[in-house]
Amino acid sequence: MAQKPFDTCEIMGVQVAVTDMDRTLALLRTQLGAWRGGYICVANVHTTVTASREEEYRAVQNGAVMVLPDGGPLSAYSRKHGFPDAARVTGPDLMRRVLAESAETGWTHYFYGSSPETLALLRQKLAERYPGARVVGMKSPPFRPLTPQEDAADIAAINAARPDFLWVGLGAPKQERWMAAHAHKVDALMLGVGAAFDYEAGNIRRAPAWMQRHNLEWLYRLLQDPGRLFGRYLSTNLRFLWWAARQR
């Protein structure tokens, strides 16, 4: 395997990039051509704990060209274990920064995932906020397994549009598995960004900046959707805290 152009810190078996937003953007500028056909995972405590439990999903994460520390506890762990400059890079923030640079760089974008209603809102918001960013396609796949014919048609449509970035919003761990299954079939750099479509479309709100700085965005999301997230956070957050404490 080729040497990666950045350091990594192993967290529960996942090789998480040691980076920050500016370094990540610099890598995208220089590595986009080499990384076409590959994928970037945006990791948090939930995905990392899931990877620690499931060998197949851990291989999916480590098969990425880059695993970004979306969750604050991941970059905090890296800082405590030899990488003082490690910083959080969230999927929604990265998507916004890449879109903001696209008028200058000429980067093109395809959005895959979410609902037709959310994609319609997203298209409108992107045109308002990033007038120079070229969106060459959007697709909301059905909420069921695709037939081989449907999957092949989606990939053909994406490749025909020739995007530089394929933003995948299927939710974890589905989106990471989808990207791994389509590695080197899709002629774009795939990035799994979870709820970023909903944030940008305005369906859900981001936590206030002070909560983000103090690694409390998970709490804000929990208060917005307790029925879906309470069990997940209780299980994975406690397991991560127990594991991190043992590493000391």
mmCIF file of N, CA, C and O in Angstrom, residues 112-114 139-143 167-179 182 191-195 197:
data_model
loop_
_atom_site.group_PDB
_atom_site.id
_atom_site.type_symbol
_atom_site.label_atom_id
_atom_site.label_comp_id
_atom_site.label_asym_id
_atom_site.label_seq_id
_atom_site.Cartn_x
_atom_site.Cartn_y
_atom_site.Cartn_z
ATOM 1 N N TYR A 112 -25.506 12.402 -3.763
ATOM 2 C CA TYR A 112 -26.179 11.105 -3.820
ATOM 3 C C TYR A 112 -26.673 10.746 -2.427
ATOM 4 O O TYR A 112 -25.876 10.576 -1.491
ATOM 5 N N GLY A 113 -28.005 10.630 -2.274
ATOM 6 C CA GLY A 113 -28.561 10.261 -0.981
ATOM 7 C C GLY A 113 -29.716 11.166 -0.590
ATOM 8 O O GLY A 113 -30.129 12.036 -1.356
ATOM 9 N N SER A 114 -30.234 10.951 0.599
ATOM 10 C CA SER A 114 -31.316 11.731 1.183
ATOM 11 C C SER A 114 -32.598 11.578 0.363
ATOM 12 O O SER A 114 -32.734 10.676 -0.456
ATOM 13 N N LYS A 139 -29.095 12.710 -6.927
ATOM 14 C CA LYS A 139 -29.923 11.515 -7.009
ATOM 15 C C LYS A 139 -30.316 11.071 -5.611
ATOM 16 O O LYS A 139 -29.463 10.946 -4.734
ATOM 17 N N SER A 140 -31.609 10.839 -5.439
ATOM 18 C CA SER A 140 -32.119 10.262 -4.200
ATOM 19 C C SER A 140 -32.462 8.807 -4.479
ATOM 20 O O SER A 140 -33.488 8.519 -5.102
ATOM 21 N N PRO A 141 -31.615 7.872 -4.046
ATOM 22 C CA PRO A 141 -31.918 6.458 -4.297
ATOM 23 C C PRO A 141 -33.055 6.000 -3.399
ATOM 24 O O PRO A 141 -33.317 6.601 -2.346
ATOM 25 N N PRO A 142 -33.768 4.954 -3.771
ATOM 26 C CA PRO A 142 -34.852 4.450 -2.922
ATOM 27 C C PRO A 142 -34.313 3.914 -1.603
ATOM 28 O O PRO A 142 -33.164 3.479 -1.511
ATOM 29 N N PHE A 143 -35.175 3.948 -0.570
ATOM 30 C CA PHE A 143 -34.769 3.481 0.757
ATOM 31 C C PHE A 143 -34.969 1.968 0.862
ATOM 32 O O PHE A 143 -35.729 1.465 1.691
ATOM 33 N N TRP A 167 -20.625 13.588 -3.204
ATOM 34 C CA TRP A 167 -21.000 13.691 -1.807
ATOM 35 C C TRP A 167 -22.086 12.662 -1.526
ATOM 36 O O TRP A 167 -23.133 12.650 -2.182
ATOM 37 N N VAL A 168 -21.832 11.788 -0.566
ATOM 38 C CA VAL A 168 -22.716 10.657 -0.290
ATOM 39 C C VAL A 168 -23.371 10.882 1.075
ATOM 40 O O VAL A 168 -22.683 10.955 2.095
ATOM 41 N N GLY A 169 -24.688 10.985 1.072
ATOM 42 C CA GLY A 169 -25.430 11.246 2.300
ATOM 43 C C GLY A 169 -26.429 10.147 2.592
ATOM 44 O O GLY A 169 -27.643 10.376 2.572
ATOM 45 N N LEU A 170 -25.927 8.961 2.856
ATOM 46 C CA LEU A 170 -26.782 7.796 3.134
ATOM 47 C C LEU A 170 -26.829 7.455 4.609
ATOM 48 O O LEU A 170 -27.565 6.549 5.005
ATOM 49 N N GLY A 171 -26.052 8.166 5.431
ATOM 50 C CA GLY A 171 -25.988 7.848 6.855
ATOM 51 C C GLY A 171 -25.024 6.703 7.117
ATOM 52 O O GLY A 171 -24.840 5.810 6.294
ATOM 53 N N ALA A 172 -24.388 6.762 8.279
ATOM 54 C CA ALA A 172 -23.424 5.712 8.667
ATOM 55 C C ALA A 172 -24.164 4.572 9.367
ATOM 56 O O ALA A 172 -25.138 4.815 10.074
ATOM 57 N N PRO A 173 -23.716 3.346 9.135
ATOM 58 C CA PRO A 173 -22.553 2.906 8.348
ATOM 59 C C PRO A 173 -22.864 2.599 6.883
ATOM 60 O O PRO A 173 -21.996 2.137 6.159
ATOM 61 N N LYS A 174 -24.102 2.864 6.456
ATOM 62 C CA LYS A 174 -24.500 2.518 5.091
ATOM 63 C C LYS A 174 -23.644 3.230 4.058
ATOM 64 O O LYS A 174 -23.214 2.618 3.061
ATOM 65 N N GLN A 175 -23.375 4.521 4.264
ATOM 66 C CA GLN A 175 -22.674 5.282 3.237
ATOM 67 C C GLN A 175 -21.231 4.803 3.068
ATOM 68 O O GLN A 175 -20.711 4.772 1.940
ATOM 69 N N GLU A 176 -20.584 4.425 4.153
ATOM 70 C CA GLU A 176 -19.209 3.936 4.038
ATOM 71 C C GLU A 176 -19.162 2.605 3.293
ATOM 72 O O GLU A 176 -18.273 2.377 2.456
ATOM 73 N N ARG A 177 -20.105 1.736 3.595
ATOM 74 C CA ARG A 177 -20.161 0.455 2.878
ATOM 75 C C ARG A 177 -20.468 0.679 1.397
ATOM 76 O O ARG A 177 -19.920 -0.013 0.525
ATOM 77 N N TRP A 178 -21.347 1.626 1.109
ATOM 78 C CA TRP A 178 -21.677 1.926 -0.293
ATOM 79 C C TRP A 178 -20.437 2.424 -1.025
ATOM 80 O O TRP A 178 -20.150 1.985 -2.148
ATOM 81 N N MET A 179 -19.702 3.331 -0.415
ATOM 82 C CA MET A 179 -18.511 3.869 -1.086
ATOM 83 C C MET A 179 -17.466 2.786 -1.315
ATOM 84 O O MET A 179 -16.868 2.711 -2.396
ATOM 85 N N HIS A 182 -18.266 0.649 -4.197
ATOM 86 C CA HIS A 182 -18.199 1.324 -5.497
ATOM 87 C C HIS A 182 -16.831 1.963 -5.752
ATOM 88 O O HIS A 182 -16.688 2.746 -6.695
ATOM 89 N N LEU A 191 -17.128 11.193 -0.794
ATOM 90 C CA LEU A 191 -17.022 11.622 0.602
ATOM 91 C C LEU A 191 -18.353 11.344 1.293
ATOM 92 O O LEU A 191 -19.400 11.856 0.873
ATOM 93 N N GLY A 192 -18.316 10.538 2.346
ATOM 94 C CA GLY A 192 -19.526 10.218 3.095
ATOM 95 C C GLY A 192 -19.748 11.243 4.184
ATOM 96 O O GLY A 192 -19.000 11.271 5.168
ATOM 97 N N VAL A 193 -20.758 12.083 4.035
ATOM 98 C CA VAL A 193 -20.909 13.240 4.929
ATOM 99 C C VAL A 193 -22.203 13.211 5.741
ATOM 100 O O VAL A 193 -22.600 14.225 6.318
ATOM 101 N N GLY A 194 -22.870 12.066 5.810
ATOM 102 C CA GLY A 194 -23.978 11.900 6.739
ATOM 103 C C GLY A 194 -25.045 12.956 6.634
ATOM 104 O O GLY A 194 -25.676 13.130 5.590
ATOM 105 N N ALA A 195 -25.235 13.713 7.719
ATOM 106 C CA ALA A 195 -26.331 14.681 7.809
ATOM 107 C C ALA A 195 -26.013 16.015 7.148
ATOM 108 O O ALA A 195 -26.806 16.956 7.257
ATOM 109 N N PHE A 197 -26.238 17.024 4.149
ATOM 110 C CA PHE A 197 -27.279 17.468 3.219
ATOM 111 C C PHE A 197 -28.393 18.167 3.989
ATOM 112 O O PHE A 197 -28.885 19.217 3.571
#
